[in-house]
Amino acid sequence: MGVLLALFAVAGLVFWETEGRSKLLMELVVVASADMRAGTLVREDMLTAALIPKDGVLENAFRAGSESEIVGKRTAWPISARQQISSDAFAPEEDYLKKGEAFFVIPAAWIAMRSSALRRGDTVEIASALGDGAGFGRYRLAFVKDADELEVRDMPAGGEALPGALSLGERTDANAMIDHVEIIATKGAYEAIRVYAESALAPSLLLIQREE
């Protein structure tokens, strides 16, 4: 009887270490197989599966077997190798670049006024701050960044930076101070903004936040 109990104990230990632990405490989720930059179009070979402790799985994480739902999406911000993939990691289709468009920087030296609530995906109207009535149209923000080129994101009280932006009225805290933004525009539209801003002797652009 003692020998049988010992054998059962050994068998139970082996089962726990080989299969039991992963089945009870771990979950198989999709993670990045390599680093991805913001704006990367995801391919199947960029994804793999990994066991993650269940209490560490992101709320909107993709489970193993759902890779087809991710392939073809474009990342909204950088994703590190072995990082979990969640539905919040991708830019909406309306943020994708259309023919003739690109990301263009509006540096801090050009900006006379902007809201501290600006976040990626917002729409801004760019107008002159010099009182001459000049206007340059409305643009979607591709990125809002700090002086270290890191994205400025919403920061809830006592938590880490949120992956997606809050509504305008809730953007009371951020993980960094806004330094510059990147807009989605055509080369011609950006050149008009650049020539005007660089010819001014002081910051000359108003970035006016719009709802649409």
Tab-separated table of C-alpha atoms in Angstrom:
chain	number	residue	atom	x	y	z
A	1	MET	CA	0.000	0.000	0.000
A	2	GLY	CA	2.822	2.379	0.862
A	3	VAL	CA	4.527	1.677	-2.470
A	4	LEU	CA	1.250	2.294	-4.353
A	5	LEU	CA	0.695	5.590	-2.541
A	6	ALA	CA	4.248	6.651	-3.383
A	7	LEU	CA	3.706	5.749	-7.044
A	8	PHE	CA	0.428	7.704	-7.125
A	9	ALA	CA	2.176	10.690	-5.557
A	10	VAL	CA	4.979	10.577	-8.142
A	11	ALA	CA	2.461	10.179	-10.988
A	12	GLY	CA	0.441	13.111	-9.681
A	13	LEU	CA	3.547	15.278	-9.449
A	14	VAL	CA	4.594	14.369	-12.994
A	15	PHE	CA	1.084	15.139	-14.321
A	16	TRP	CA	1.012	18.496	-12.516
A	17	GLU	CA	4.399	19.554	-13.880
A	18	THR	CA	3.772	18.364	-17.448
A	19	GLU	CA	0.081	19.096	-18.066
A	20	GLY	CA	-1.868	19.967	-14.933
A	21	ARG	CA	-0.235	23.317	-14.236
A	22	SER	CA	-0.771	24.614	-17.796
A	23	LYS	CA	-4.396	23.405	-17.933
A	24	LEU	CA	-5.418	24.862	-14.589
A	25	LEU	CA	-3.283	28.001	-14.263
A	26	MET	CA	-2.165	28.930	-17.787
A	27	GLU	CA	-3.865	29.967	-21.020
A	28	LEU	CA	-2.560	29.774	-24.586
A	29	VAL	CA	-2.739	33.226	-26.215
A	30	VAL	CA	-1.403	34.880	-29.355
A	31	VAL	CA	1.823	36.878	-28.944
A	32	ALA	CA	4.167	38.659	-31.344
A	33	SER	CA	6.991	36.495	-32.669
A	34	ALA	CA	9.123	39.591	-33.405
A	35	ASP	CA	9.139	43.325	-32.747
A	36	MET	CA	6.606	45.302	-34.789
A	37	ARG	CA	6.696	49.018	-35.480
A	38	ALA	CA	3.600	51.209	-35.400
A	39	GLY	CA	1.813	50.958	-38.736
A	40	THR	CA	2.979	47.384	-39.431
A	41	LEU	CA	0.622	45.260	-41.539
A	42	VAL	CA	0.513	41.978	-39.606
A	43	ARG	CA	1.440	38.726	-41.392
A	44	GLU	CA	0.907	35.197	-40.118
A	45	ASP	CA	4.644	34.637	-39.550
A	46	MET	CA	4.698	37.584	-37.123
A	47	LEU	CA	2.467	35.684	-34.685
A	48	THR	CA	2.951	32.723	-32.376
A	49	ALA	CA	1.257	31.250	-29.295
A	50	ALA	CA	2.526	31.271	-25.715
A	51	LEU	CA	1.287	30.084	-22.330
A	52	ILE	CA	0.457	32.990	-20.019
A	53	PRO	CA	-0.766	32.800	-16.399
A	54	LYS	CA	-4.544	33.228	-16.521
A	55	ASP	CA	-4.493	36.204	-14.170
A	56	GLY	CA	-2.036	37.933	-16.525
A	57	VAL	CA	-4.042	37.534	-19.744
A	58	LEU	CA	-5.247	40.862	-21.177
A	59	GLU	CA	-9.008	41.365	-21.250
A	60	ASN	CA	-9.137	41.688	-25.058
A	61	ALA	CA	-6.323	39.245	-25.843
A	62	PHE	CA	-6.590	36.887	-28.808
A	63	ARG	CA	-6.589	33.221	-27.851
A	64	ALA	CA	-4.529	30.669	-29.781
A	65	GLY	CA	-6.375	29.626	-32.934
A	66	SER	CA	-7.705	33.114	-33.702
A	67	GLU	CA	-4.645	34.260	-35.663
A	68	SER	CA	-6.738	34.701	-38.831
A	69	GLU	CA	-8.598	37.547	-37.108
A	70	ILE	CA	-5.310	39.462	-36.707
A	71	VAL	CA	-3.604	38.923	-40.062
A	72	GLY	CA	-4.048	41.948	-42.323
A	73	LYS	CA	-4.613	44.425	-39.486
A	74	ARG	CA	-2.290	47.412	-38.994
A	75	THR	CA	-0.673	48.048	-35.609
A	76	ALA	CA	-1.529	51.321	-33.872
A	77	TRP	CA	1.709	51.438	-31.847
A	78	PRO	CA	4.920	49.398	-31.424
A	79	ILE	CA	4.542	45.813	-30.171
A	80	SER	CA	7.499	43.969	-28.655
A	81	ALA	CA	8.391	40.328	-29.316
A	82	ARG	CA	6.548	37.963	-26.921
A	83	GLN	CA	4.014	40.698	-26.079
A	84	GLN	CA	0.360	39.662	-25.990
A	85	ILE	CA	-1.799	40.746	-28.923
A	86	SER	CA	-5.102	42.395	-28.003
A	87	SER	CA	-7.882	43.957	-30.067
A	88	ASP	CA	-6.790	47.407	-28.792
A	89	ALA	CA	-3.427	47.105	-30.572
A	90	PHE	CA	-4.749	47.933	-34.038
A	91	ALA	CA	-5.632	51.175	-35.785
A	92	PRO	CA	-9.194	51.597	-37.122
A	93	GLU	CA	-9.441	51.132	-40.883
A	94	GLU	CA	-10.253	54.827	-41.331
A	95	ASP	CA	-6.758	55.626	-39.954
A	96	TYR	CA	-5.007	53.670	-42.723
A	97	LEU	CA	-3.145	55.745	-45.276
A	98	LYS	CA	-4.961	56.381	-48.528
A	99	LYS	CA	-3.254	56.873	-51.889
A	100	GLY	CA	-0.997	59.926	-51.821
A	101	GLU	CA	-1.085	60.266	-48.026
A	102	ALA	CA	1.735	59.942	-45.505
A	103	PHE	CA	2.620	60.823	-41.912
A	104	PHE	CA	4.022	64.345	-41.523
A	105	VAL	CA	5.429	65.970	-38.386
A	106	ILE	CA	4.134	69.263	-36.993
A	107	PRO	CA	7.075	70.167	-34.697
A	108	ALA	CA	6.686	71.972	-31.389
A	109	ALA	CA	8.412	75.073	-32.810
A	110	TRP	CA	5.486	75.622	-35.214
A	111	ILE	CA	2.688	75.220	-32.646
A	112	ALA	CA	1.339	78.350	-30.960
A	113	MET	CA	-1.602	76.595	-29.281
A	114	ARG	CA	-2.878	73.058	-28.898
A	115	SER	CA	-5.016	71.246	-26.339
A	116	SER	CA	-3.379	68.978	-23.778
A	117	ALA	CA	-6.195	66.502	-24.544
A	118	LEU	CA	-4.988	65.740	-28.081
A	119	ARG	CA	-4.543	62.010	-28.738
A	120	ARG	CA	-3.870	59.748	-31.719
A	121	GLY	CA	-6.952	59.454	-33.961
A	122	ASP	CA	-8.328	62.922	-33.141
A	123	THR	CA	-9.206	65.414	-35.858
A	124	VAL	CA	-7.633	68.870	-35.725
A	125	GLU	CA	-8.189	71.985	-37.773
A	126	ILE	CA	-4.912	73.769	-38.518
A	127	ALA	CA	-5.203	77.553	-38.700
A	128	SER	CA	-2.969	80.591	-38.363
A	129	ALA	CA	-2.285	82.095	-34.934
A	130	LEU	CA	-1.085	85.359	-36.506
A	131	GLY	CA	-4.515	86.883	-37.127
A	132	ASP	CA	-4.249	86.840	-40.923
A	133	GLY	CA	-7.129	84.403	-41.432
A	134	ALA	CA	-5.001	81.681	-43.048
A	135	GLY	CA	-6.344	78.141	-42.740
A	136	PHE	CA	-4.977	74.788	-43.854
A	137	GLY	CA	-7.858	72.340	-43.409
A	138	ARG	CA	-8.619	69.444	-41.081
A	139	TYR	CA	-6.392	66.431	-40.491
A	140	ARG	CA	-6.466	63.212	-38.504
A	141	LEU	CA	-3.646	62.818	-35.990
A	142	ALA	CA	-1.533	59.728	-36.634
A	143	PHE	CA	0.543	60.227	-33.469
A	144	VAL	CA	0.811	62.568	-30.492
A	145	LYS	CA	4.328	62.369	-29.044
A	146	ASP	CA	6.506	63.727	-26.258
A	147	ALA	CA	10.028	65.146	-26.591
A	148	ASP	CA	11.489	61.610	-26.497
A	149	GLU	CA	9.398	60.444	-29.492
A	150	LEU	CA	7.162	58.297	-27.256
A	151	GLU	CA	3.409	58.334	-27.751
A	152	VAL	CA	1.373	60.404	-25.277
A	153	ARG	CA	-1.434	58.237	-23.932
A	154	ASP	CA	-4.165	58.523	-21.312
A	155	MET	CA	-3.175	57.564	-17.771
A	156	PRO	CA	-5.942	56.516	-15.362
A	157	ALA	CA	-5.461	57.244	-11.668
A	158	GLY	CA	-3.036	54.733	-10.190
A	159	GLY	CA	-2.758	52.651	-13.372
A	160	GLU	CA	-0.523	52.233	-16.383
A	161	ALA	CA	-1.073	54.048	-19.688
A	162	LEU	CA	-4.246	53.001	-21.482
A	163	PRO	CA	-3.875	51.486	-24.979
A	164	GLY	CA	-6.783	53.514	-26.358
A	165	ALA	CA	-7.855	57.119	-25.897
A	166	LEU	CA	-10.588	58.167	-23.470
A	167	SER	CA	-13.415	60.527	-24.424
A	168	LEU	CA	-12.450	64.212	-24.545
A	169	GLY	CA	-13.865	65.059	-21.123
A	170	GLU	CA	-12.038	62.197	-19.417
A	171	ARG	CA	-8.537	63.063	-20.647
A	172	THR	CA	-7.345	64.657	-17.434
A	173	ASP	CA	-4.070	62.733	-17.024
A	174	ALA	CA	-1.409	61.603	-19.488
A	175	ASN	CA	1.804	59.592	-19.289
A	176	ALA	CA	3.825	62.520	-20.742
A	177	MET	CA	3.628	66.117	-21.964
A	178	ILE	CA	2.801	66.729	-25.633
A	179	ASP	CA	5.742	68.019	-27.678
A	180	HIS	CA	4.702	67.480	-31.318
A	181	VAL	CA	2.150	65.678	-33.455
A	182	GLU	CA	2.085	63.781	-36.743
A	183	ILE	CA	-0.781	64.324	-39.162
A	184	ILE	CA	-2.065	62.237	-42.068
A	185	ALA	CA	-1.870	64.443	-45.151
A	186	THR	CA	-0.795	64.657	-48.774
A	187	LYS	CA	2.620	66.100	-49.599
A	188	GLY	CA	1.064	69.176	-51.196
A	189	ALA	CA	-1.069	69.979	-48.163
A	190	TYR	CA	1.875	69.533	-45.809
A	191	GLU	CA	4.139	71.728	-47.950
A	192	ALA	CA	1.656	74.608	-47.633
A	193	ILE	CA	1.725	74.242	-43.843
A	194	ARG	CA	5.516	73.925	-43.708
A	195	VAL	CA	6.224	76.977	-45.894
A	196	TYR	CA	3.855	79.128	-43.844
A	197	ALA	CA	5.215	77.966	-40.465
A	198	GLU	CA	8.878	78.258	-41.411
A	199	SER	CA	8.414	81.769	-42.821
A	200	ALA	CA	6.941	83.006	-39.538
A	201	LEU	CA	9.216	84.474	-36.873
A	202	ALA	CA	7.345	82.744	-34.029
A	203	PRO	CA	5.118	79.700	-33.477
A	204	SER	CA	2.284	80.308	-35.909
A	205	LEU	CA	-0.139	77.356	-35.957
A	206	LEU	CA	-3.324	76.723	-33.980
A	207	LEU	CA	-4.292	73.052	-33.637
A	208	ILE	CA	-8.032	73.232	-32.992
A	209	GLN	CA	-9.594	70.003	-31.754
A	210	ARG	CA	-12.717	68.944	-33.661
A	211	GLU	CA	-15.270	66.246	-32.855
A	212	GLU	CA	-15.259	64.427	-36.240
